[in-house]
């Protein structure tokens, strides 16, 4: 029955990833978790998948422009992203957004006889998202990001190293479904594959390879 | 979603860095007399090739023994991307020439290289005959290429100063280097032990485990896995298999057998110039067999007039308990990776904290004042290697990147 209603008349759905700007002045947010699997090149026989708490907050600025922010934290290390998106519908069902995100990450490990280390850095993520409304309440978003390193500083004891060369670190692709979950609650659930030379969550492994490694991530968030 | 993951994993680049040069490993030094080899060692300014290899490099001769035969190799340690050259004497020419390959450990870049020894005398380059007069400068002139293509790029190194002679232990992790760094031999193999000094190491750390029938062997991981061994159908801990089973059914990733601890130490004593072996205790249980082997090969080293220390590493409280359970601790040097109080309590002559704790200058100096040696492990980050060496407080560094440690140590002034 619902399928007979043209897509142009479908009601707006709660969304975080779908490339559609919120109504100007309106907030939207989500909370969830990101599970990142560590590449075997770095952790060898050990597979670690430590969840990060993932909080998104967005606000509509104009009909097409909206501000985005995201906090991911694993307590000992966190990542704060701020960015802008410009979104536009291409058809009744197909949407497009271009954005630019800037992230700052920070990690500190103080473990007796093991770590006395801190690190922080800045990265930027120019990105492009394409969204398709599969049904009136199921949305698919495919997002591509370039990962750019801007700054890195690490400290062990009283020694520090700094890398401030600006370079392309890698790329990431996200496939995200947004749909009803229960009791009018909607969720974002998807997968992100970053193919990059550095991942902030693994700063403490001090990866020395000048090679892009695959960092698969499972993302789950309740849209609030 | 799984299909997507499979697709992404399937599209991943397969990293390889095959050595483009086939070594003849011909014994002898040819025209490279001891005096010439001594004169050649030093820090050189890179005048052609600096873009790829950095502004300066360190040249160091190493050798391996096979019975009464000695084969000499020249290593060049560069300051960029954990780069190094491995060169052998080119016996085909009647000049002082070497041939081999270069490699960058942080990535897969590699290529062929050729060098000849010249001397700049009164502003002119000429053949080096073995003697230098005031004002002469040694110059290594040659070519390098990428991958297996014939070298066409100019490479010129001009002698600038002697190597830093401060005593310092450059210890290679996992018997010489990690399998994941795409070296020509597998980690914890006899073959990588023979390569270790050519990669800059003066000592090695090896991972010791027991087979099901109690044979001490070299293996790092808790289980047999495709990271370290070729596909074989076996799985689970190495401790579940007898030595016979491992020896006949398992091959390391580059085709080598898993060596016994005795085979490894036999290689160190008979075939290398390595001065230090750190036996990392990866097993839980009695230490007596390892102690017996340590003492046996210490005696062999003394008889062979080899300056070699073989030390049992204690990385955990379990290992400490195994050590404490030994009935006789005489002639059993240990290295303690735990804190200073445990190290003192055990009266370990060597303390080895993790590098991620920082320089810990006060503790290091206090331990050294008590006559202890202090190493740091496992430090691979090149900039931190440079800083730790500049701090000038540690007696040695354990690293997967011994060429980097060698470079920063030898160029340090």
Short mmCIF file of N, CA and C in Angstrom, two decimals, chain A residues 40-46 109 111-117 152 154-163 173 175-177 189-193 195 204-216 218, chain B residues 1 4-5 8-9 11-13 15 81 103 105-108 174 178 180-182 187 209 220-223 225 227 337-340 354-361 380-384 386-388 391 401:
data_model
loop_
_atom_site.label_atom_id
_atom_site.label_comp_id
_atom_site.label_asym_id
_atom_site.label_seq_id
_atom_site.Cartn_x
_atom_site.Cartn_y
_atom_site.Cartn_z
N UNK A 40 46.01 -7.53 10.65
CA UNK A 40 46.97 -8.53 11.11
C UNK A 40 48.42 -8.08 10.94
N UNK A 41 48.67 -7.18 10.00
CA UNK A 41 50.04 -6.69 9.81
C UNK A 41 50.55 -6.00 11.07
N UNK A 42 49.63 -5.41 11.84
CA UNK A 42 50.03 -4.66 13.03
C UNK A 42 49.93 -5.49 14.31
N UNK A 43 48.81 -6.24 14.42
CA UNK A 43 48.62 -6.96 15.69
C UNK A 43 48.93 -8.44 15.54
N UNK A 44 49.37 -8.83 14.35
CA UNK A 44 49.84 -10.19 14.09
C UNK A 44 48.77 -11.20 14.47
N UNK A 45 49.07 -12.13 15.38
CA UNK A 45 48.10 -13.20 15.65
C UNK A 45 46.94 -12.73 16.52
N UNK A 46 47.08 -11.56 17.09
CA UNK A 46 46.03 -11.08 18.01
C UNK A 46 45.01 -10.26 17.22
N UNK A 109 48.20 6.87 27.36
CA UNK A 109 48.28 5.57 28.03
C UNK A 109 49.29 5.64 29.16
N UNK A 111 50.31 3.07 31.86
CA UNK A 111 50.18 1.73 32.45
C UNK A 111 51.52 1.36 33.07
N UNK A 112 51.51 1.01 34.32
CA UNK A 112 52.75 0.71 35.05
C UNK A 112 53.59 -0.32 34.29
N UNK A 113 54.85 0.01 34.11
CA UNK A 113 55.83 -0.87 33.45
C UNK A 113 55.54 -1.13 31.97
N UNK A 114 54.54 -0.44 31.42
CA UNK A 114 54.22 -0.69 30.00
C UNK A 114 54.21 0.61 29.20
N UNK A 115 53.39 1.57 29.63
CA UNK A 115 53.22 2.79 28.84
C UNK A 115 53.34 4.04 29.68
N UNK A 116 54.01 5.03 29.10
CA UNK A 116 53.93 6.39 29.60
C UNK A 116 53.93 7.26 28.35
N UNK A 117 52.86 7.15 27.59
CA UNK A 117 52.84 7.73 26.24
C UNK A 117 51.57 8.53 26.01
N UNK A 152 50.84 15.29 13.51
CA UNK A 152 50.95 14.17 14.43
C UNK A 152 52.03 14.49 15.44
N UNK A 154 53.72 12.70 19.08
CA UNK A 154 53.69 11.63 20.06
C UNK A 154 54.79 11.88 21.09
N UNK A 155 54.51 11.49 22.32
CA UNK A 155 55.44 11.74 23.41
C UNK A 155 55.57 10.46 24.23
N UNK A 156 56.81 10.05 24.52
CA UNK A 156 57.04 8.98 25.50
C UNK A 156 57.99 9.56 26.54
N UNK A 157 57.56 9.51 27.79
CA UNK A 157 58.36 10.18 28.82
C UNK A 157 58.52 11.63 28.45
N UNK A 158 59.77 12.09 28.36
CA UNK A 158 60.00 13.50 28.02
C UNK A 158 60.46 13.67 26.57
N UNK A 159 60.37 12.60 25.78
CA UNK A 159 60.78 12.69 24.37
C UNK A 159 59.55 12.78 23.48
N UNK A 160 59.65 13.61 22.46
CA UNK A 160 58.49 13.78 21.56
C UNK A 160 58.94 13.78 20.11
N UNK A 161 58.08 13.26 19.25
CA UNK A 161 58.32 13.39 17.81
C UNK A 161 57.10 14.06 17.19
N UNK A 162 57.37 14.84 16.16
CA UNK A 162 56.31 15.57 15.47
C UNK A 162 56.44 15.32 13.97
N UNK A 163 55.32 15.01 13.34
CA UNK A 163 55.27 14.95 11.87
C UNK A 163 54.18 15.93 11.44
N UNK A 173 35.55 4.00 2.56
CA UNK A 173 34.23 3.85 1.96
C UNK A 173 33.26 3.35 3.02
N UNK A 175 29.23 2.10 3.83
CA UNK A 175 27.94 1.64 3.32
C UNK A 175 27.00 1.60 4.52
N UNK A 176 25.97 2.40 4.50
CA UNK A 176 25.16 2.57 5.69
C UNK A 176 23.68 2.44 5.36
N UNK A 177 22.98 1.65 6.16
CA UNK A 177 21.53 1.55 6.04
C UNK A 177 20.91 2.27 7.23
N UNK A 189 23.00 1.49 10.61
CA UNK A 189 23.83 0.30 10.75
C UNK A 189 24.61 0.11 9.45
N UNK A 190 25.91 -0.10 9.58
CA UNK A 190 26.68 -0.19 8.35
C UNK A 190 28.12 -0.60 8.57
N UNK A 191 28.85 -0.41 7.52
CA UNK A 191 30.22 -0.90 7.47
C UNK A 191 31.09 0.18 6.84
N UNK A 192 32.25 0.41 7.44
CA UNK A 192 33.20 1.35 6.85
C UNK A 192 34.52 0.63 6.66
N UNK A 193 35.08 0.78 5.49
CA UNK A 193 36.40 0.20 5.22
C UNK A 193 37.37 1.33 4.94
N UNK A 195 41.14 2.27 4.09
CA UNK A 195 42.36 1.68 3.54
C UNK A 195 43.42 2.76 3.66
N UNK A 204 49.04 3.76 19.47
CA UNK A 204 49.96 3.21 20.47
C UNK A 204 50.75 2.01 19.95
N UNK A 205 50.40 1.53 18.75
CA UNK A 205 51.18 0.43 18.16
C UNK A 205 52.39 0.96 17.40
N UNK A 206 52.43 2.25 17.18
CA UNK A 206 53.56 2.89 16.49
C UNK A 206 53.91 2.16 15.20
N UNK A 207 52.91 2.02 14.36
CA UNK A 207 53.09 1.39 13.06
C UNK A 207 54.14 2.14 12.25
N UNK A 208 55.10 1.42 11.72
CA UNK A 208 56.16 2.08 10.94
C UNK A 208 56.03 1.79 9.44
N UNK A 209 55.05 0.96 9.07
CA UNK A 209 54.92 0.60 7.66
C UNK A 209 54.43 1.79 6.84
N UNK A 210 55.09 2.03 5.73
CA UNK A 210 54.60 3.01 4.79
C UNK A 210 53.74 2.26 3.76
N UNK A 211 52.68 1.66 4.27
CA UNK A 211 51.78 0.88 3.43
C UNK A 211 50.36 1.14 3.90
N UNK A 212 49.44 1.11 2.96
CA UNK A 212 48.04 1.24 3.35
C UNK A 212 47.54 -0.11 3.85
N UNK A 213 46.88 -0.09 5.00
CA UNK A 213 46.32 -1.32 5.56
C UNK A 213 44.80 -1.16 5.64
N UNK A 214 44.10 -2.28 5.67
CA UNK A 214 42.64 -2.26 5.72
C UNK A 214 42.16 -2.22 7.17
N UNK A 215 41.34 -1.24 7.47
CA UNK A 215 40.74 -1.14 8.80
C UNK A 215 39.22 -1.27 8.64
N UNK A 216 38.67 -2.47 8.80
CA UNK A 216 37.21 -2.63 8.67
C UNK A 216 36.52 -2.17 9.96
N UNK A 218 32.58 -1.84 11.89
CA UNK A 218 31.13 -2.02 11.95
C UNK A 218 30.57 -0.85 12.75
N UNK B 1 26.96 -7.84 3.57
CA UNK B 1 28.05 -7.18 4.28
C UNK B 1 29.33 -8.03 4.24
N UNK B 4 30.85 -7.87 0.91
CA UNK B 4 31.55 -6.59 0.77
C UNK B 4 32.94 -6.67 1.40
N UNK B 5 32.99 -7.27 2.59
CA UNK B 5 34.26 -7.42 3.31
C UNK B 5 35.21 -8.30 2.50
N UNK B 8 36.55 -6.33 -0.37
CA UNK B 8 37.57 -5.36 0.04
C UNK B 8 38.88 -6.05 0.40
N UNK B 9 38.78 -7.17 1.13
CA UNK B 9 40.00 -7.89 1.51
C UNK B 9 40.66 -8.45 0.25
N UNK B 11 40.65 -7.22 -2.64
CA UNK B 11 41.26 -6.16 -3.45
C UNK B 11 42.52 -5.60 -2.81
N UNK B 12 42.83 -6.05 -1.59
CA UNK B 12 44.01 -5.52 -0.92
C UNK B 12 45.27 -5.86 -1.69
N UNK B 13 46.17 -4.92 -1.68
CA UNK B 13 47.45 -5.13 -2.35
C UNK B 13 48.26 -6.18 -1.60
N UNK B 15 51.66 -7.30 -0.57
CA UNK B 15 52.98 -6.70 -0.49
C UNK B 15 54.08 -7.74 -0.59
N UNK B 81 63.63 5.95 5.55
CA UNK B 81 62.72 4.81 5.36
C UNK B 81 63.32 3.47 5.76
N UNK B 103 67.32 -1.85 -0.05
CA UNK B 103 65.93 -2.11 0.32
C UNK B 103 65.50 -1.07 1.35
N UNK B 105 62.88 -0.81 4.41
CA UNK B 105 62.04 -1.71 5.20
C UNK B 105 60.63 -1.18 5.43
N UNK B 106 60.44 0.13 5.41
CA UNK B 106 59.09 0.63 5.69
C UNK B 106 58.13 0.39 4.53
N UNK B 107 58.69 0.15 3.35
CA UNK B 107 57.82 -0.15 2.22
C UNK B 107 58.43 -1.32 1.43
N UNK B 108 58.16 -1.39 0.15
CA UNK B 108 58.67 -2.54 -0.61
C UNK B 108 59.71 -2.11 -1.64
N UNK B 174 63.42 -10.96 17.05
CA UNK B 174 63.01 -12.19 16.36
C UNK B 174 64.13 -12.80 15.51
N UNK B 178 61.48 -9.07 11.46
CA UNK B 178 60.11 -9.61 11.40
C UNK B 178 59.78 -10.13 10.01
N UNK B 180 56.94 -9.83 8.77
CA UNK B 180 56.08 -8.81 8.15
C UNK B 180 56.88 -7.69 7.48
N UNK B 181 58.17 -7.61 7.72
CA UNK B 181 58.99 -6.62 7.03
C UNK B 181 59.54 -7.14 5.71
N UNK B 182 59.06 -8.32 5.31
CA UNK B 182 59.35 -8.87 3.97
C UNK B 182 60.85 -9.04 3.73
N UNK B 187 61.34 -14.80 10.15
CA UNK B 187 61.74 -14.51 11.52
C UNK B 187 61.99 -15.81 12.27
N UNK B 209 60.25 -21.54 22.71
CA UNK B 209 59.10 -22.33 23.18
C UNK B 209 59.52 -23.79 23.26
N UNK B 220 57.57 -17.53 17.55
CA UNK B 220 57.06 -16.37 18.28
C UNK B 220 55.62 -16.52 18.74
N UNK B 221 54.73 -16.84 17.79
CA UNK B 221 53.29 -16.75 18.07
C UNK B 221 52.81 -17.89 18.97
N UNK B 222 51.61 -17.70 19.53
CA UNK B 222 51.03 -18.74 20.37
C UNK B 222 50.56 -19.94 19.57
N UNK B 223 50.25 -19.71 18.29
CA UNK B 223 49.71 -20.79 17.47
C UNK B 223 50.41 -20.85 16.11
N UNK B 225 50.21 -20.40 12.43
CA UNK B 225 49.28 -19.61 11.62
C UNK B 225 49.96 -19.19 10.32
N UNK B 227 50.52 -16.50 9.07
CA UNK B 227 51.40 -15.34 9.13
C UNK B 227 52.86 -15.81 9.13
N UNK B 337 62.87 -7.84 32.39
CA UNK B 337 62.06 -6.83 31.70
C UNK B 337 61.07 -6.18 32.64
N UNK B 338 61.05 -6.62 33.89
CA UNK B 338 60.09 -6.07 34.86
C UNK B 338 60.71 -4.85 35.54
N UNK B 339 60.11 -4.40 36.63
CA UNK B 339 60.57 -3.12 37.17
C UNK B 339 61.92 -3.22 37.89
N UNK B 340 62.43 -2.07 38.29
CA UNK B 340 63.78 -2.01 38.85
C UNK B 340 63.90 -2.79 40.16
N UNK B 354 60.44 -1.36 28.68
CA UNK B 354 59.82 -1.04 27.38
C UNK B 354 60.14 0.40 26.99
N UNK B 355 60.28 0.62 25.70
CA UNK B 355 60.61 1.97 25.23
C UNK B 355 59.44 2.93 25.43
N UNK B 356 58.21 2.38 25.49
CA UNK B 356 57.03 3.24 25.60
C UNK B 356 56.92 3.89 26.99
N UNK B 357 57.86 3.55 27.88
CA UNK B 357 57.91 4.24 29.17
C UNK B 357 58.77 5.50 29.09
N UNK B 358 59.41 5.69 27.94
CA UNK B 358 60.26 6.87 27.79
C UNK B 358 61.68 6.59 28.25
N UNK B 359 62.52 7.62 28.27
CA UNK B 359 63.94 7.42 28.58
C UNK B 359 64.21 7.03 30.04
N UNK B 360 63.31 7.36 30.96
CA UNK B 360 63.50 7.02 32.39
C UNK B 360 64.94 7.26 32.85
N UNK B 361 65.45 8.42 32.53
CA UNK B 361 66.88 8.71 32.70
C UNK B 361 67.38 8.44 34.12
N UNK B 380 60.93 0.69 17.22
CA UNK B 380 61.03 0.68 15.75
C UNK B 380 60.84 2.06 15.13
N UNK B 381 60.22 2.97 15.87
CA UNK B 381 59.88 4.27 15.28
C UNK B 381 61.18 5.06 15.04
N UNK B 382 61.53 5.33 13.76
CA UNK B 382 62.84 5.92 13.47
C UNK B 382 63.15 7.21 14.21
N UNK B 383 62.18 8.10 14.33
CA UNK B 383 62.46 9.38 15.01
C UNK B 383 62.74 9.15 16.50
N UNK B 384 62.00 8.23 17.10
CA UNK B 384 62.26 7.92 18.51
C UNK B 384 63.60 7.19 18.67
N UNK B 386 66.20 7.78 16.88
CA UNK B 386 67.17 8.88 16.82
C UNK B 386 67.25 9.58 18.18
N UNK B 387 66.09 9.85 18.76
CA UNK B 387 66.07 10.58 20.04
C UNK B 387 66.64 9.75 21.18
N UNK B 388 66.30 8.47 21.23
CA UNK B 388 66.84 7.61 22.30
C UNK B 388 68.36 7.51 22.19
N UNK B 391 69.94 10.68 23.36
CA UNK B 391 69.91 10.76 24.83
C UNK B 391 71.18 10.17 25.43
N UNK B 401 63.97 -2.92 13.43
CA UNK B 401 64.63 -2.10 12.41
C UNK B 401 66.09 -1.88 12.80
#
